[in-house]
XYZ file of C-alpha atoms in Angstrom:
576
model
C 127.676 100.769 106.386
C 126.475 97.836 108.429
C 123.394 95.865 107.487
C 120.147 96.777 109.320
C 119.087 93.953 111.566
C 115.752 92.698 110.170
C 114.186 89.456 111.273
C 110.382 89.781 110.800
C 109.758 86.099 111.417
C 111.638 86.125 114.751
C 110.190 89.509 115.779
C 106.635 88.301 115.105
C 106.275 86.332 118.341
C 107.622 89.089 120.529
C 105.512 91.726 118.657
C 102.306 89.687 119.132
C 102.968 89.211 122.828
C 103.719 92.919 123.351
C 100.645 93.965 121.415
C 98.390 91.635 123.396
C 99.763 92.929 126.679
C 99.348 96.530 125.424
C 95.784 96.040 124.304
C 94.655 94.211 127.456
C 96.349 96.873 129.596
C 94.573 99.743 127.811
C 91.116 98.284 127.264
C 89.835 98.912 130.705
C 91.133 102.476 131.134
C 88.798 105.543 130.837
C 89.325 107.405 127.575
C 91.801 110.149 127.854
C 90.977 113.634 126.659
C 92.176 113.716 123.027
C 93.081 116.610 120.795
C 90.884 117.245 117.748
C 92.401 116.488 114.330
C 92.768 120.238 113.531
C 94.258 121.295 116.922
C 97.890 121.666 117.399
C 99.564 118.364 118.366
C 101.045 118.057 121.834
C 104.687 117.533 122.369
C 105.968 113.995 122.498
C 105.050 112.384 125.895
C 107.689 112.020 128.499
C 106.542 108.439 128.698
C 107.876 107.717 125.188
C 110.567 104.958 125.100
C 114.143 105.753 125.601
C 115.893 106.241 122.242
C 118.643 104.039 123.544
C 116.270 101.074 123.869
C 117.635 98.261 121.781
C 114.665 96.218 120.646
C 112.522 97.816 117.945
C 109.348 95.910 118.830
C 109.637 96.871 122.552
C 110.229 100.476 121.584
C 107.186 100.348 119.317
C 104.950 98.836 121.932
C 106.034 101.346 124.522
C 105.391 104.238 122.144
C 101.948 102.889 121.112
C 100.965 102.914 124.802
C 101.365 106.778 124.806
C 99.311 107.484 121.649
C 95.769 108.650 121.368
C 93.315 106.969 119.061
C 93.744 109.940 116.639
C 97.439 109.309 116.552
C 96.971 105.584 116.041
C 94.680 106.281 113.069
C 97.176 108.699 111.566
C 100.052 106.260 111.846
C 98.448 103.815 109.347
C 97.938 106.442 106.662
C 100.556 107.090 103.917
C 99.045 109.486 101.368
C 100.664 111.472 98.613
C 100.685 115.244 98.628
C 101.036 118.078 96.200
C 104.077 120.288 96.164
C 107.869 119.945 95.950
C 108.409 121.600 99.327
C 107.022 120.706 102.769
C 105.951 124.220 103.564
C 105.975 126.376 100.485
C 103.812 125.252 97.459
C 102.330 126.850 94.359
C 98.661 127.889 94.272
C 97.913 124.876 92.098
C 99.571 122.463 94.630
C 97.706 124.175 97.499
C 94.443 123.634 95.687
C 95.284 119.969 95.206
C 96.129 119.507 98.874
C 92.865 121.205 99.905
C 90.904 118.786 97.693
C 92.851 115.841 99.042
C 93.135 116.739 102.658
C 91.738 120.150 103.442
C 95.176 121.752 103.921
C 97.526 123.848 101.794
C 100.901 122.119 102.291
C 102.356 118.639 102.802
C 103.622 119.712 106.276
C 100.124 120.738 107.225
C 98.827 117.379 106.072
C 101.324 115.558 108.252
C 100.446 117.620 111.276
C 96.653 117.628 110.962
C 96.325 113.885 110.437
C 99.354 112.708 112.484
C 100.498 110.841 109.435
C 102.742 107.802 109.710
C 104.379 108.523 106.315
C 104.125 110.119 102.903
C 104.806 108.688 99.455
C 106.698 110.658 96.873
C 105.098 110.419 93.417
C 105.867 111.224 89.832
C 105.696 109.654 86.386
C 107.377 109.488 83.033
C 106.245 108.911 79.480
C 106.726 105.119 79.553
C 105.360 104.614 83.082
C 102.584 101.998 83.135
C 101.534 103.295 86.612
C 100.943 106.905 85.527
C 97.164 106.426 85.862
C 97.259 106.799 89.627
C 100.096 109.339 89.791
C 98.038 112.551 90.328
C 100.976 114.827 90.600
C 104.743 114.783 90.885
C 106.851 116.120 93.780
C 110.255 114.839 92.756
C 112.629 116.899 90.663
C 116.236 116.478 91.669
C 118.107 115.037 94.747
C 118.639 118.382 96.465
C 114.986 119.284 96.198
C 113.929 115.793 97.406
C 116.240 115.977 100.391
C 114.942 119.368 101.376
C 111.340 118.059 101.001
C 112.056 114.993 103.174
C 113.902 117.100 105.749
C 110.876 119.347 106.011
C 108.493 116.537 106.371
C 110.545 114.900 109.076
C 110.910 118.148 110.949
C 107.106 118.426 111.131
C 106.599 114.780 112.003
C 109.184 114.956 114.789
C 106.962 117.254 116.729
C 104.098 114.839 116.827
C 103.480 112.319 119.695
C 104.782 109.572 117.411
C 107.826 111.657 116.652
C 110.365 109.362 118.323
C 109.784 106.907 115.553
C 111.271 108.169 112.237
C 108.719 109.311 109.698
C 108.275 107.016 106.691
C 109.013 108.444 103.335
C 108.521 106.045 100.433
C 108.561 105.945 96.726
C 108.399 103.519 93.824
C 112.104 103.394 92.766
C 111.891 100.022 90.891
C 114.298 101.091 88.060
C 113.343 100.660 84.485
C 109.918 102.057 83.403
C 108.870 102.836 87.046
C 111.568 105.118 88.403
C 110.311 108.134 90.323
C 113.639 109.931 90.782
C 115.672 109.973 87.581
C 117.890 113.035 87.542
C 121.176 113.093 89.344
C 120.984 109.515 90.560
C 122.553 106.239 89.497
C 119.958 104.505 87.179
C 120.059 100.707 87.417
C 118.965 98.550 84.529
C 115.441 97.121 84.811
C 114.603 94.110 86.971
C 114.149 92.107 83.757
C 117.705 93.001 82.824
C 118.785 91.662 86.213
C 116.879 88.525 85.552
C 118.748 88.176 82.233
C 122.068 88.651 83.952
C 121.156 85.878 86.320
C 123.658 86.886 89.022
C 122.070 87.730 92.412
C 125.376 89.077 93.647
C 125.490 91.689 90.895
C 121.836 92.572 91.730
C 122.506 92.918 95.433
C 125.525 95.222 94.747
C 123.457 97.427 92.401
C 120.527 97.664 94.750
C 122.819 98.447 97.651
C 124.001 101.465 95.641
C 120.404 102.306 94.934
C 119.640 102.052 98.690
C 122.464 104.350 99.576
C 121.235 106.999 97.189
C 117.641 106.776 98.377
C 118.871 107.188 101.976
C 120.940 110.101 101.036
C 117.761 111.814 99.704
C 115.810 110.980 102.888
C 113.776 108.110 101.462
C 113.623 105.191 103.876
C 111.086 102.915 102.214
C 111.195 101.681 98.647
C 108.087 100.061 97.137
C 110.278 97.507 95.463
C 111.407 95.007 94.345
C 108.578 93.629 92.187
C 108.254 89.905 93.025
C 105.697 89.172 90.306
C 106.636 86.229 88.116
C 105.963 87.181 84.524
C 103.845 84.270 83.605
C 101.757 86.283 81.097
C 102.681 89.013 78.604
C 101.546 91.734 80.946
C 102.330 95.229 79.812
C 101.570 96.725 83.323
C 104.249 94.409 84.854
C 106.504 93.619 81.918
C 110.114 94.529 82.549
C 109.368 95.429 86.116
C 109.491 91.700 86.793
C 112.701 89.668 87.148
C 111.286 87.142 84.760
C 109.109 84.083 84.103
C 111.012 81.509 86.109
C 110.038 81.470 89.843
C 113.467 80.156 90.978
C 115.405 82.792 89.103
C 112.988 85.571 90.195
C 113.243 84.401 93.785
C 117.072 84.764 93.890
C 116.810 88.216 92.334
C 114.197 89.419 94.747
C 116.211 88.325 97.670
C 119.347 90.062 96.326
C 117.436 93.290 95.800
C 115.883 93.140 99.330
C 119.344 92.540 100.911
C 120.904 95.399 98.930
C 118.252 97.978 99.796
C 118.084 97.075 103.416
C 121.800 96.890 103.902
C 121.731 100.716 103.458
C 118.800 101.405 105.826
C 116.027 101.478 103.258
C 113.045 99.142 103.913
C 112.058 96.940 100.914
C 108.381 96.370 100.194
C 108.082 93.370 97.893
C 105.022 93.568 95.583
C 102.365 92.832 94.355
C 101.159 89.942 96.522
C 99.877 87.428 95.697
C 101.332 87.973 92.201
C 100.313 90.419 89.412
C 102.369 88.643 86.801
C 99.693 85.830 86.488
C 97.309 88.186 84.745
C 97.656 90.576 81.858
C 94.929 92.969 83.008
C 95.794 96.278 84.696
C 94.660 96.744 88.253
C 94.931 100.519 87.915
C 91.752 100.363 85.891
C 90.231 97.001 86.323
C 89.985 94.148 88.896
C 92.269 91.602 87.212
C 91.291 87.929 87.717
C 93.942 85.384 88.643
C 92.296 82.185 87.567
C 95.091 79.769 88.184
C 94.726 76.893 90.708
C 96.189 77.122 94.206
C 98.773 74.533 93.170
C 99.963 76.882 90.372
C 100.077 79.851 92.866
C 102.168 77.731 95.289
C 104.580 76.742 92.500
C 104.707 79.956 90.451
C 103.469 83.108 92.207
C 104.429 82.631 95.847
C 108.164 81.561 95.793
C 109.599 85.056 95.117
C 107.548 86.494 97.941
C 108.723 83.722 100.180
C 112.291 84.473 99.127
C 111.787 88.188 99.922
C 110.425 87.356 103.289
C 113.291 84.972 104.072
C 115.758 87.710 102.973
C 114.193 89.908 105.695
C 111.877 92.166 103.670
C 110.324 94.691 106.001
C 107.163 95.077 104.019
C 104.876 93.364 101.484
C 102.479 95.247 99.275
C 99.092 93.677 98.610
C 97.458 93.843 95.153
C 94.032 94.580 93.815
C 93.585 91.106 92.360
C 90.662 88.699 92.338
C 92.336 85.394 93.171
C 89.711 82.739 92.354
C 91.458 79.816 94.004
C 91.600 81.563 97.458
C 88.857 84.175 97.878
C 86.838 84.658 94.653
C 85.307 88.013 94.078
C 87.294 89.802 96.781
C 90.360 91.872 95.780
C 93.394 90.604 97.608
C 93.875 93.980 99.268
C 90.628 93.342 101.068
C 90.929 89.582 101.561
C 91.631 88.305 105.086
C 92.051 84.810 103.630
C 94.997 85.940 101.401
C 96.695 88.507 103.741
C 96.167 86.924 107.147
C 95.721 83.269 106.397
C 98.108 82.851 103.473
C 100.689 85.651 103.667
C 101.044 85.665 107.418
C 99.839 82.157 108.356
C 101.378 80.127 105.620
C 104.282 82.217 104.236
C 105.156 83.384 107.821
C 105.377 87.033 107.110
C 105.446 89.158 110.295
C 106.311 92.602 108.954
C 104.187 95.401 107.555
C 101.577 94.779 104.856
C 100.915 97.860 102.705
C 98.044 98.304 100.359
C 98.576 99.121 96.724
C 97.293 102.549 95.863
C 93.823 103.094 97.233
C 93.142 105.559 94.452
C 93.103 102.703 91.899
C 89.802 101.640 90.429
C 89.257 98.353 92.388
C 89.694 100.117 95.780
C 87.374 103.011 94.777
C 84.215 100.745 94.761
C 84.018 101.848 98.445
C 84.260 105.256 100.086
C 87.788 106.210 101.284
C 86.862 105.517 104.891
C 85.108 102.188 104.264
C 87.931 101.067 102.004
C 90.550 101.867 104.687
C 88.597 100.024 107.348
C 88.131 96.986 105.126
C 91.852 96.942 104.240
C 92.908 97.110 107.839
C 90.474 94.344 108.862
C 91.859 92.200 106.089
C 95.369 92.478 107.512
C 96.954 95.544 105.907
C 98.960 97.798 108.258
C 99.419 100.873 106.028
C 96.862 102.567 103.843
C 98.600 103.865 100.736
C 97.431 106.804 98.568
C 93.903 107.165 99.681
C 91.908 109.430 97.341
C 90.770 111.522 100.269
C 92.861 111.782 103.512
C 90.128 113.462 105.578
C 87.478 110.896 104.696
C 89.814 107.934 105.284
C 90.894 109.405 108.595
C 87.416 110.127 109.899
C 86.111 106.792 108.564
C 88.656 104.904 110.648
C 87.933 107.016 113.734
C 84.189 106.289 113.335
C 84.824 102.573 112.816
C 86.946 102.512 115.932
C 84.211 104.053 117.964
C 81.446 101.738 116.751
C 83.682 98.626 116.896
C 83.690 97.804 113.265
C 87.425 98.407 113.407
C 88.598 96.544 116.506
C 91.098 98.594 118.550
C 93.208 95.437 118.867
C 93.636 95.331 115.041
C 94.546 99.054 114.847
C 97.068 98.623 117.712
C 98.542 95.575 116.032
C 98.930 97.532 112.742
C 100.504 100.585 114.399
C 102.861 98.440 116.463
C 104.071 96.762 113.229
C 104.519 100.146 111.571
C 106.398 101.617 114.466
C 108.546 98.460 114.753
C 109.587 98.960 111.155
C 110.306 102.627 111.776
C 112.596 101.804 114.703
C 114.450 99.229 112.650
C 115.196 102.119 110.314
C 116.162 104.508 112.980
C 119.599 105.702 114.067
C 121.069 105.620 110.703
C 122.602 108.931 109.586
C 121.667 109.877 105.987
C 124.622 109.650 103.566
C 125.772 112.920 102.016
C 124.190 113.918 98.692
C 127.686 113.762 97.194
C 127.529 110.002 97.270
C 124.863 110.075 94.460
C 125.919 108.905 91.085
C 129.408 108.038 92.414
C 131.836 106.088 90.391
C 131.368 103.027 92.622
C 127.583 103.215 92.126
C 127.854 103.660 88.325
C 130.176 100.634 88.284
C 127.650 98.482 90.071
C 125.006 99.493 87.549
C 127.309 98.947 84.658
C 128.356 95.463 85.779
C 124.660 94.468 86.011
C 123.863 96.046 82.617
C 126.806 94.312 80.866
C 125.794 90.878 82.267
C 122.316 91.388 80.963
C 122.914 91.894 77.255
C 121.451 88.926 75.402
C 121.835 87.701 71.882
C 118.717 85.877 70.620
C 119.926 85.586 67.048
C 123.297 85.998 65.419
C 126.906 85.231 65.896
C 128.799 85.930 69.126
C 131.501 87.922 67.382
C 131.238 91.578 66.329
C 127.711 91.874 64.948
C 128.393 95.058 62.896
C 130.963 96.045 60.359
C 131.764 99.547 59.085
C 129.934 102.692 59.990
C 126.720 102.413 61.987
C 123.432 104.324 61.728
C 121.378 104.230 64.916
C 117.641 104.396 64.460
C 114.695 103.834 66.816
C 110.929 103.946 67.158
C 109.508 107.335 67.878
C 110.391 109.474 70.892
C 113.729 107.939 71.753
C 116.135 110.655 70.668
C 117.999 110.697 73.964
C 118.530 106.904 73.904
C 119.773 107.010 70.225
C 122.199 109.714 71.221
C 123.364 107.793 74.220
C 124.105 104.708 72.088
C 125.814 106.775 69.369
C 128.059 108.394 71.987
C 128.912 104.940 73.468
C 129.649 103.503 70.098
C 131.967 106.373 69.253
C 133.774 105.806 72.512
C 134.102 102.118 71.688
C 135.765 102.970 68.364
C 132.773 102.448 66.055
C 132.073 105.180 63.517
C 128.490 106.512 63.699
C 126.951 108.186 60.684
C 123.523 109.841 60.270
C 122.504 107.558 57.395
C 123.947 104.984 55.057
C 125.565 102.771 57.685
C 124.787 99.427 59.195
C 121.395 100.017 60.779
C 121.115 99.316 64.524
C 117.362 99.733 65.379
C 116.161 100.294 68.961
C 112.568 99.398 70.121
C 111.351 99.792 73.714
C 108.335 99.911 75.991
C 105.031 99.748 74.178
C 106.494 99.023 70.777
C 105.096 96.355 68.485
C 105.676 94.900 65.032
C 104.819 98.280 63.416
C 107.803 99.787 65.134
C 110.317 97.350 63.653
C 112.530 98.208 60.738
C 112.788 95.744 57.876
C 116.250 96.820 56.757
C 117.874 96.811 60.229
C 120.938 94.606 60.528
C 120.570 94.565 64.264
C 117.283 95.033 66.244
C 117.569 95.678 69.993
C 114.788 95.217 72.481
C 115.165 97.672 75.373
C 112.123 96.376 77.397
C 110.485 93.018 77.170
C 111.930 91.102 74.306
C 108.672 89.703 72.894
C 108.675 92.114 69.929
C 111.850 90.433 68.551
C 109.739 87.404 67.497
C 108.612 89.483 64.458
C 112.016 91.055 63.613
C 113.758 90.076 60.418
C 117.199 91.280 61.336
C 119.988 88.697 61.178
C 121.137 89.913 64.655
C 118.703 90.278 67.619
C 119.886 91.662 70.946
C 118.097 92.560 74.180
C 119.185 94.922 76.875
C 115.730 95.057 78.629
C 116.607 98.598 79.591
C 117.414 102.034 78.053
C 119.684 103.419 80.681
C 123.046 104.906 79.813
C 124.760 101.917 81.458
C 122.656 99.597 79.180
C 123.570 101.544 76.018
C 127.270 101.452 77.024
C 127.018 97.725 77.540
C 125.308 97.317 74.177
C 127.989 99.424 72.409
C 130.653 97.128 73.866
C 128.922 94.093 72.352
C 128.283 95.788 68.995
C 131.957 96.759 68.845
C 133.044 93.152 69.533
C 134.654 94.161 72.844
C 132.284 92.232 74.994
C 130.398 88.944 74.823
C 126.568 89.006 75.354
C 126.274 86.501 78.159
C 122.693 87.232 79.231
C 119.815 84.810 78.827
C 116.238 85.908 78.078
C 114.358 85.594 81.397
C 111.018 85.194 79.408
C 110.256 82.936 76.480
C 110.110 84.567 73.069
C 108.271 82.712 70.399
C 110.571 81.098 67.869
C 113.790 82.265 69.497
C 116.198 80.653 71.957
C 117.027 82.183 75.321
C 120.486 82.939 73.857
C 122.648 82.020 70.942
C 125.728 83.144 72.771
C 125.469 81.683 76.272
C 128.103 79.832 78.170
């Protein structure tokens, strides 16, 4: 497939001009009769732009001119919903939707509030973001495709229907991976950082983009552009590493890969969650570094993502003392408008982090949404109450606390992104987990394996016994299977011990008699390991276990370099 044309910097001037003309042209008109939020939505206006119009910004501005204020408000909302189908849900899911939005089904939520998009949510045992994942509506690719088809069918009947409905998810790979069954699982971003080859990253994320597109997902809240300057457990292996230059190249590669397949990339969490160890799901983390440190450390990967054409940037709930002390970045005009747009030159869509996270819930859903828009966000993600957010924005529009010019600007940006994603037929589901995609993941995983202690030759001799910290039976089995395939005998006990540790593990999870200890997440835990051989895969995918088996069997050289410093250990003992 050809690459989507994305030039947010170049589109910015045209978008601003079109928006200004649109607002000035509308401001003197008498208000049109508008449907109530609960009434059936009218058919798309005949004044909507021709689908053959070439310029996404022009198409967006023309469509905005046809929309009521209610439609404009709906276009900046991207909530979650309960239920694995657009129209048929369980009683429990219906109850969840009623509490969230006063409707029974996701489709009814889209129609009632003229939504611009919906985020698909879910969680797993090792997911550091599980605190704001109230439900899950992803199970397998066929189900996800049916859900996204149903949502798009409903959205297509709305006045904004000519612009494709946004369906997003957090498919970061590693510990935050919403859709895990039946898809190609890439190694974590930290593994990609260890591999240090942006071309491999781009190829792997292009495979990921094709699979998301096949399931009807057109916006990925990834890649994470946070530089891992602290030992943050909430960011951890979601980051490409501690070096801004390395992280920048990796972020750019991931953005190019996703967007080459028609999936918008949303780099996150601006201005940089990796500079603090606190968790913004529960607290307001303080970023205390100087502006010079931010410019040198935190901002370069975001700048690289923007230069690579990223369609979106996600703002973070962070208190950045050097720029706007006391104000979460999500609600900071200084950070989002002055720094992100003015200094970094971003002209695309700014999306809030989850508004159901603690720092955003200090205000009511309506006030929080208005504050976020006025700061410079264009999409409100995961509001804790859709009806309250919607009505709060409508009221603010009427009393002037939300200027109509700001709302029109936000919607024009959102629709421009939608039109950039338009006109791309979804790949067939049969493309998922294809041999080509698995090979792209395998190449990246193999390049990531790092030896932080030991000899580069075969690190094990004789039969092997695979052990692990608790709850990792499937990963142990995957490694045992890969070792057997590589010609290494695996025995239940009595062999050379290869011990696996992963997300959340510490010194208590190490094994003193292990000949080899392997870190499958951040490698910091290896500083306390006594094993003569220390390896890191940074990931526990099947591809990573296959790559590890090849190294243990002496059939591959571990060429990765640790992308974060580990106390007392080199970045590699086996590098080139």
